[in-house]
Tab-separated table of N, CA and C in Angstrom:
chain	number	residue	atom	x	y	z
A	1	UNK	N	12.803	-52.378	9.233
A	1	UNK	CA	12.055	-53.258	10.087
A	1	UNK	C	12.567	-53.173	11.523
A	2	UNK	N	13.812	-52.857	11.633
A	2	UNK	CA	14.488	-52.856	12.782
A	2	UNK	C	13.765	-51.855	13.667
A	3	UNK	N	13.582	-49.985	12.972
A	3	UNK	CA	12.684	-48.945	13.147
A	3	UNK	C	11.446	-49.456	13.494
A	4	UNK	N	10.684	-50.227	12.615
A	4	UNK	CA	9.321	-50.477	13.625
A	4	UNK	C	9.316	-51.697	14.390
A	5	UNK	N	10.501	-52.394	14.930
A	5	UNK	CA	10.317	-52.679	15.935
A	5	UNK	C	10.295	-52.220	16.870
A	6	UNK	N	11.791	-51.486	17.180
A	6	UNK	CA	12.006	-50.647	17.994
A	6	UNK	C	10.523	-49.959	18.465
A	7	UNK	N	9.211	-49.644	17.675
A	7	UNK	CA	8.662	-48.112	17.775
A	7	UNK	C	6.975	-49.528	18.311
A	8	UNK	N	7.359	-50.417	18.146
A	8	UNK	CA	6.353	-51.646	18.617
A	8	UNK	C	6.257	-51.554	19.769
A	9	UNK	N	7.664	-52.599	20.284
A	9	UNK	CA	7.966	-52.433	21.344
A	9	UNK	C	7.645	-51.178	22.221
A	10	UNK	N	7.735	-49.893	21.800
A	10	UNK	CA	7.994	-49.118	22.524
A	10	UNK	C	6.011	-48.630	22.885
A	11	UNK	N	5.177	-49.230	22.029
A	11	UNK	CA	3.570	-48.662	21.914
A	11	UNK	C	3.080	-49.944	23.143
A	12	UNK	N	4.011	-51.400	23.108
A	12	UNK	CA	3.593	-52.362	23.869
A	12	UNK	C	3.874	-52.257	24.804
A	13	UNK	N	5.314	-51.467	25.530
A	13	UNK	CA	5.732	-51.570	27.235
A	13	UNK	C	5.503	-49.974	27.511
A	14	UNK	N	5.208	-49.471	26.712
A	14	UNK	CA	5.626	-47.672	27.030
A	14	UNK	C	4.502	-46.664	26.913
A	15	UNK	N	3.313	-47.195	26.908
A	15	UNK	CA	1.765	-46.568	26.601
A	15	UNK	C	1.018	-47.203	27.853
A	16	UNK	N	-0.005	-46.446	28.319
A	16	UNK	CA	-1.019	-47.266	29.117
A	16	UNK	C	-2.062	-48.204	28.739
A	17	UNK	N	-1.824	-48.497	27.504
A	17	UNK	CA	-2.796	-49.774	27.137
A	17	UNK	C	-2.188	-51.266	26.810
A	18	UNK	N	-2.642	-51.840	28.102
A	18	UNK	CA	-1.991	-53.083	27.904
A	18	UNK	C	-3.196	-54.633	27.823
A	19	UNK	N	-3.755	-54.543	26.523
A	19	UNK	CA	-4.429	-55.852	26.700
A	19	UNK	C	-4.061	-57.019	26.765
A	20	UNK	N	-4.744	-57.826	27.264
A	20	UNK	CA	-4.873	-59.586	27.375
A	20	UNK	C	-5.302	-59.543	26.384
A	21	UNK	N	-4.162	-61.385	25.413
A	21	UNK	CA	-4.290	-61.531	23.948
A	21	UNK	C	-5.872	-62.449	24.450
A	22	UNK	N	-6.510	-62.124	23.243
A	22	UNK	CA	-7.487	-63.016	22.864
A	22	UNK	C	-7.873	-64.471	23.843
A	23	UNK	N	-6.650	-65.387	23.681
A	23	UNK	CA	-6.407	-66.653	23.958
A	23	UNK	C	-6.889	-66.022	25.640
A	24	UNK	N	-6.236	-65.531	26.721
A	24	UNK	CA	-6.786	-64.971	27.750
A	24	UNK	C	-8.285	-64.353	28.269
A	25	UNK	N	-8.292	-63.139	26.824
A	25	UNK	CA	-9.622	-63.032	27.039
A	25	UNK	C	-11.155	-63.803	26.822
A	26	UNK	N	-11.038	-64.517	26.350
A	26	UNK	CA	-12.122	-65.738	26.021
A	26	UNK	C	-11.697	-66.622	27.184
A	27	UNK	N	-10.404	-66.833	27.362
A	27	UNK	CA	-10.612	-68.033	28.746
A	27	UNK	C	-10.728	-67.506	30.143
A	28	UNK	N	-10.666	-65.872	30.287
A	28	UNK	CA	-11.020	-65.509	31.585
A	28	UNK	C	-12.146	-64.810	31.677
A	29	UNK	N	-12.307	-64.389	30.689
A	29	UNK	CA	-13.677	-63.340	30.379
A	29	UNK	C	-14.833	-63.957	30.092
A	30	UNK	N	-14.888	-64.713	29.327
A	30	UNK	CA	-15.905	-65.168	28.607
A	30	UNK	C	-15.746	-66.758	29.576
A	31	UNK	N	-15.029	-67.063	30.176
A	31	UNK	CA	-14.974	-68.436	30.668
A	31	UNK	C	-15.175	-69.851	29.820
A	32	UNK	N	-14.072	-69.487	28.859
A	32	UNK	CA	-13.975	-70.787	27.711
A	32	UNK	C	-12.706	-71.409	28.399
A	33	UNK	N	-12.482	-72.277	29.026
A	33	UNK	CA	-10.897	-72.682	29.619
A	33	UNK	C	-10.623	-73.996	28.482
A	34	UNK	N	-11.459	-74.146	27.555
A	34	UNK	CA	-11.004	-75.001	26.562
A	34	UNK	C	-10.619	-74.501	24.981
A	35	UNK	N	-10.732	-73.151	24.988
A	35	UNK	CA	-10.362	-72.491	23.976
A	35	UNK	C	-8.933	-72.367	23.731
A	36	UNK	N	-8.474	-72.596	22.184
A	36	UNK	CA	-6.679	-72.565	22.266
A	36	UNK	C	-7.264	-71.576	20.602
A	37	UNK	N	-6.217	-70.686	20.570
A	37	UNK	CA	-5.546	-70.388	19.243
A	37	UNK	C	-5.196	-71.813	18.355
A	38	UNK	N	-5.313	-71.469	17.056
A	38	UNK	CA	-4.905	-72.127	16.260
A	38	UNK	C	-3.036	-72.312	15.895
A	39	UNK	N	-2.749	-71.404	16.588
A	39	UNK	CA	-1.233	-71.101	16.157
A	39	UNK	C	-0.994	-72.197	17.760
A	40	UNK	N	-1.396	-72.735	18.716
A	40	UNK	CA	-1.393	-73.562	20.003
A	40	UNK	C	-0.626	-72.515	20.776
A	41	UNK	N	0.036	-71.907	20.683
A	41	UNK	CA	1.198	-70.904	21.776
A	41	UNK	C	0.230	-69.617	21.716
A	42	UNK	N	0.531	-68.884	22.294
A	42	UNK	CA	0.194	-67.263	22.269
A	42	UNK	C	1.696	-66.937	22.654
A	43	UNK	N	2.223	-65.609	22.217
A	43	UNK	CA	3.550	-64.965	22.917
A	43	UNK	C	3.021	-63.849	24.501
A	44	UNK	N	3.859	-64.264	25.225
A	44	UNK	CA	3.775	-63.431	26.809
A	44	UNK	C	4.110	-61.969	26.295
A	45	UNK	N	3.729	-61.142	25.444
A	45	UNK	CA	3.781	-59.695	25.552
A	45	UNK	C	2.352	-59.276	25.362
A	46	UNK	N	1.983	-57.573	25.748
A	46	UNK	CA	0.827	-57.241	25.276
A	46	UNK	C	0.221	-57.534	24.052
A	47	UNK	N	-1.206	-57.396	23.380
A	47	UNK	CA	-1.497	-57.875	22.595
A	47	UNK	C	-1.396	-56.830	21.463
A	48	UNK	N	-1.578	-55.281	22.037
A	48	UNK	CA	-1.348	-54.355	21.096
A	48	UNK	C	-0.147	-54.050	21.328
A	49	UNK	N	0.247	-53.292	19.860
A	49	UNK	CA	0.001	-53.284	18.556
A	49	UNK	C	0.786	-54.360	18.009
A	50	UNK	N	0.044	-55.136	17.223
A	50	UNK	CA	0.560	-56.323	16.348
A	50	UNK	C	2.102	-56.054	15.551
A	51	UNK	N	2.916	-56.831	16.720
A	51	UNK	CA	4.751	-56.594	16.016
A	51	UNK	C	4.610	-57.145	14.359
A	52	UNK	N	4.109	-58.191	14.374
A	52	UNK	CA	4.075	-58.692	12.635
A	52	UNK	C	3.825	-58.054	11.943
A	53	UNK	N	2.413	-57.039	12.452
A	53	UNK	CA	1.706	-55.914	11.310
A	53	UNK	C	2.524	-55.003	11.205
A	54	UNK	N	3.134	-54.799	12.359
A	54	UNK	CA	4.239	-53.500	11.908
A	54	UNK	C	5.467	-53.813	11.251
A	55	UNK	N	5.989	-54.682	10.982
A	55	UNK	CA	6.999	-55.366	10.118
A	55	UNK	C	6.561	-55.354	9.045
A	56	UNK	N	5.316	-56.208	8.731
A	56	UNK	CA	4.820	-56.387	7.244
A	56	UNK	C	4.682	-55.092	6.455
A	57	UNK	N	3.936	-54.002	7.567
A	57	UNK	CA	3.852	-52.673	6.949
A	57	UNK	C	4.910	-51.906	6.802
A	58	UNK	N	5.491	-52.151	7.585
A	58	UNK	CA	7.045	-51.380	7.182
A	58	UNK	C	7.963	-51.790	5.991
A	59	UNK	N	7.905	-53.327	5.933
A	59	UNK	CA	8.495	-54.174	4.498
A	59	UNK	C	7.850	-53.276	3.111
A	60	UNK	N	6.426	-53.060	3.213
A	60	UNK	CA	5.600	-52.863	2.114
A	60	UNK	C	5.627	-51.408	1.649
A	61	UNK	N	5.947	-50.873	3.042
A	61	UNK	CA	5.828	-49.257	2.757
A	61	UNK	C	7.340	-49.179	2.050
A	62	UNK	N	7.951	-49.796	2.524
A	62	UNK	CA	9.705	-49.556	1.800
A	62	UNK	C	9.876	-49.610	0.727
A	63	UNK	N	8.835	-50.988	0.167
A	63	UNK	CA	9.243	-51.384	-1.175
A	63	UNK	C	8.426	-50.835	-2.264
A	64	UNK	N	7.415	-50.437	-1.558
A	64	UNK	CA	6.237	-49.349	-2.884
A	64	UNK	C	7.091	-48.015	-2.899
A	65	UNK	N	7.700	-47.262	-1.770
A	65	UNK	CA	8.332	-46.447	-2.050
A	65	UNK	C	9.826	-46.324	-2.872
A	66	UNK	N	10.077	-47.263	-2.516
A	66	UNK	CA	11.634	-47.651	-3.062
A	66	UNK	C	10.840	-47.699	-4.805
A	67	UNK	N	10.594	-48.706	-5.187
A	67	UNK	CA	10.432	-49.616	-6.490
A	67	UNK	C	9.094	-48.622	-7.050
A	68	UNK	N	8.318	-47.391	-6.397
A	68	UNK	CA	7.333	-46.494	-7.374
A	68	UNK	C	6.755	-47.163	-7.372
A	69	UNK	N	5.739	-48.583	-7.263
A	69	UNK	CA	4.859	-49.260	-7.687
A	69	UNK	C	4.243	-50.155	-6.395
A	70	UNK	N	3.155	-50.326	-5.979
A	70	UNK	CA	3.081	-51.456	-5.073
A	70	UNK	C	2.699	-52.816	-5.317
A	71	UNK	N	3.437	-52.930	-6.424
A	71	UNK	CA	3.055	-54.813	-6.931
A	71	UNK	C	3.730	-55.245	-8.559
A	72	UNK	N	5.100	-55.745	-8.341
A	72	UNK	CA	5.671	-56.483	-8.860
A	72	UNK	C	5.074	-57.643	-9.402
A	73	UNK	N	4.732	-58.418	-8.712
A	73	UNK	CA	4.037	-59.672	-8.979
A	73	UNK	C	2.436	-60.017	-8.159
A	74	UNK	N	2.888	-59.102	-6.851
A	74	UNK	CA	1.528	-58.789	-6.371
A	74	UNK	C	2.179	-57.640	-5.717
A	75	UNK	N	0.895	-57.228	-5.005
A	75	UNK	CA	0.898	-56.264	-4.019
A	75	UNK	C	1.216	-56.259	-2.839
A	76	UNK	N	2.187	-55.177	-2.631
A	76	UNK	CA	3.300	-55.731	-1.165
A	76	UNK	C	2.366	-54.740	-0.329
A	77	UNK	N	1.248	-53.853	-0.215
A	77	UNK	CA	0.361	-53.546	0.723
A	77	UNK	C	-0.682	-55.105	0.852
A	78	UNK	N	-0.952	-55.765	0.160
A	78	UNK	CA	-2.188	-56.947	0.057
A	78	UNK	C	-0.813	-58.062	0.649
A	79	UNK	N	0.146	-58.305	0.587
A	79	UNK	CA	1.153	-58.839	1.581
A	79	UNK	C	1.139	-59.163	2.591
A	80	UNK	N	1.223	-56.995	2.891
A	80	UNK	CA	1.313	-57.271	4.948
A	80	UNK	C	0.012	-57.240	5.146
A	81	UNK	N	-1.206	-56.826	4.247
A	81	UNK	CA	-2.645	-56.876	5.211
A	81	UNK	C	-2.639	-58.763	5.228
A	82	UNK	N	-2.932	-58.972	4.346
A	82	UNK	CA	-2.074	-60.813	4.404
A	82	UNK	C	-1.900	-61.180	6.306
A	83	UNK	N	-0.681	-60.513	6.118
A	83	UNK	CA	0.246	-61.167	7.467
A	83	UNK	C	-0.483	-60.272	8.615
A	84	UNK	N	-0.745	-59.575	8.343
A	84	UNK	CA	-1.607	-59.350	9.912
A	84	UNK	C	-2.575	-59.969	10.184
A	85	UNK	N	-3.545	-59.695	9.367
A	85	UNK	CA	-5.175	-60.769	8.872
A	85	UNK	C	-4.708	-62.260	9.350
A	86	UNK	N	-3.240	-62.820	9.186
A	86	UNK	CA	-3.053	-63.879	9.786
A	86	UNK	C	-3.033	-64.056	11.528
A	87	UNK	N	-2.794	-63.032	12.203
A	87	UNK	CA	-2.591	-62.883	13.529
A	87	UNK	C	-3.878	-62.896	14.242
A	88	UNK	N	-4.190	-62.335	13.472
A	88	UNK	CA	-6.041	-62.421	14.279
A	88	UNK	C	-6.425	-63.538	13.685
A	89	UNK	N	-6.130	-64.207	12.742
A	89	UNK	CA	-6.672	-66.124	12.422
A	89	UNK	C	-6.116	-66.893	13.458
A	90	UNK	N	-4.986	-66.743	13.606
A	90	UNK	CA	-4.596	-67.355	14.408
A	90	UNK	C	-4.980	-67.659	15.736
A	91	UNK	N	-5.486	-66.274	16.167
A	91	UNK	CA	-6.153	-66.040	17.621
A	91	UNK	C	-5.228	-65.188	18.720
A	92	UNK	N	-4.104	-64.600	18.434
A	92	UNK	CA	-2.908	-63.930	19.062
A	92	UNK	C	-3.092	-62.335	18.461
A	93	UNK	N	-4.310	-61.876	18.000
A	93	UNK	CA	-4.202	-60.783	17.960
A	93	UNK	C	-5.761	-60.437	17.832
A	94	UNK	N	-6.234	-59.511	17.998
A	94	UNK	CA	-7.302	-58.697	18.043
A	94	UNK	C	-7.427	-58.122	16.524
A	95	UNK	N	-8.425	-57.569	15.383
A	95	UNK	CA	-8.552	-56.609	14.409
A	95	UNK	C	-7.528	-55.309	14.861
A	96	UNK	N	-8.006	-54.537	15.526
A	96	UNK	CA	-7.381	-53.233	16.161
A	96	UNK	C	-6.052	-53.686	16.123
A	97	UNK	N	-5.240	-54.813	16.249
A	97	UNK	CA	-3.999	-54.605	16.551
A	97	UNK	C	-3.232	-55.001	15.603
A	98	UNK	N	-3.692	-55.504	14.773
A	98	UNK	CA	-3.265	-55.498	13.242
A	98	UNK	C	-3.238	-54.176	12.518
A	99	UNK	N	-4.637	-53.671	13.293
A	99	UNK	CA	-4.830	-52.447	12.044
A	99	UNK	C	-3.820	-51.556	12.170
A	100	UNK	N	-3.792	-51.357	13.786
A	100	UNK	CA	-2.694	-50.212	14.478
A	100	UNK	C	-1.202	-50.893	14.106
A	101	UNK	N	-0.911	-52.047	13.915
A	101	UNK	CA	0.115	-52.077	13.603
A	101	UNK	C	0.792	-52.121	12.303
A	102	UNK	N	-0.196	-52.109	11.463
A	102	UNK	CA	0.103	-51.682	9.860
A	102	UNK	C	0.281	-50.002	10.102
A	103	UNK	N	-0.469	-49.392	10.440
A	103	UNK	CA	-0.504	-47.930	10.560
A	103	UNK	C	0.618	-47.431	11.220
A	104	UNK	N	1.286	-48.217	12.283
A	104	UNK	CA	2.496	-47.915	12.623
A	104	UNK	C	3.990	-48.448	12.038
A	105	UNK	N	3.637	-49.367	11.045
A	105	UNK	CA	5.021	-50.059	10.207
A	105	UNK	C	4.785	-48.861	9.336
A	106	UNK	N	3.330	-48.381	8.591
A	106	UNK	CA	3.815	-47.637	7.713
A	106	UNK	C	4.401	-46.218	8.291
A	107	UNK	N	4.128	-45.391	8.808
A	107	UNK	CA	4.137	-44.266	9.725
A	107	UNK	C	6.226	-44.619	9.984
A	108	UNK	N	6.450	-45.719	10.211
A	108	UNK	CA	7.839	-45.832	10.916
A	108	UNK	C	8.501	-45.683	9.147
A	109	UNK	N	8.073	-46.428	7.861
A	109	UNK	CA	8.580	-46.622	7.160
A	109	UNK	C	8.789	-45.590	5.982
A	110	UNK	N	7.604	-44.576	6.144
A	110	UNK	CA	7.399	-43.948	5.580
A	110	UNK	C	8.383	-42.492	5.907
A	111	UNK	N	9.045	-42.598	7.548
A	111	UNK	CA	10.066	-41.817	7.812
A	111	UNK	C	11.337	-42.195	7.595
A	112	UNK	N	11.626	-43.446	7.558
A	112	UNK	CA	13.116	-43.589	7.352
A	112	UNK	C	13.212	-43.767	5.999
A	113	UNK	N	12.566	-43.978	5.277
A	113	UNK	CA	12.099	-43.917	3.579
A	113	UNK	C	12.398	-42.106	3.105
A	114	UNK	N	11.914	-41.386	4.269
A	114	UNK	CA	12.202	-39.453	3.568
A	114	UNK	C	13.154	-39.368	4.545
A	115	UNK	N	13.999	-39.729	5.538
A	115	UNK	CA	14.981	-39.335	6.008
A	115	UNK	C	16.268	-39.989	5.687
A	116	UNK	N	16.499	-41.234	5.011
A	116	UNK	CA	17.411	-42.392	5.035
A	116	UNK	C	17.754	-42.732	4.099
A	117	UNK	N	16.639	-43.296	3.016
A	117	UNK	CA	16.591	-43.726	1.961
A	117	UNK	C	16.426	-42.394	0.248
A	118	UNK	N	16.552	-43.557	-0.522
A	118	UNK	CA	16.197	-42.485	-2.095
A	118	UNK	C	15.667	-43.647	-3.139
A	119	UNK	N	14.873	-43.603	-3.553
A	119	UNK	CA	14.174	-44.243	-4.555
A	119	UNK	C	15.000	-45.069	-5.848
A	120	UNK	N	14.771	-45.624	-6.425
A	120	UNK	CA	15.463	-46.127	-7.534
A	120	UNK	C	15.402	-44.783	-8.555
A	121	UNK	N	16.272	-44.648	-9.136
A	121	UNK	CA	16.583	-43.071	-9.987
A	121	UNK	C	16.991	-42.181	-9.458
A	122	UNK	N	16.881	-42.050	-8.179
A	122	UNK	CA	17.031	-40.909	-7.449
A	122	UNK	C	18.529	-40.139	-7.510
């Protein structure tokens, strides 16, 4: 998780795409100045790529790879789509930046998983 932060961070200050979260764009764009997220805060960083989604996906990619299975009791991919799907409820994230940031927890997890790690049996 530490890996896709690091690789978050680095898509949010270190790429040329920097959107206004939601909460901004409806109150400057669309001219709603009474619109709030449900979560009441928004965080002051870009809006892409969703840091949560890339955590959740990185948690999930670890543990289907680690444990051979993706669901113990449930499904640790239906988890982090879970916790991203929450970011855009909330109103602090866009679809796209959930999506991109599952795609980048797994992408981060799925390398330190074949460079780092070894499976149960292994």
């Amino acid at each position: 998780m530490a890996d896709a932060a690091i690789a978050e961070w680095d898509v949010k200050y270190q790429t040329p795409i920097d959107l206004w979260r939601p909460v901004s764009a409806i109150r400057e764009g669309l001219r709603d100045t009474t619109w709030k997220p449900l979560s009441g805060t928004t965080p002051c960083s870009p809006a892409w790529a969703s840091g949560h989604s890339a955590f959740g996906a990185a948690w999930a990619r670890i543990m289907r790879q680690y444990f051979k299975t993706d669901g113990i009791t449930t499904s640790f991919s239906q988890a982090a789509r879970e916790e991203a799907d929450s970011r855009v409820w909330l109103g602090v994230h866009y679809p796209w930046d959930a999506s991109d940031g599952l795609t980048l927890g797994e992408n981060v997890a799925t390398w330190v998983f074949t460079h780092k790690m070894k499976s149960v049996g292994s």
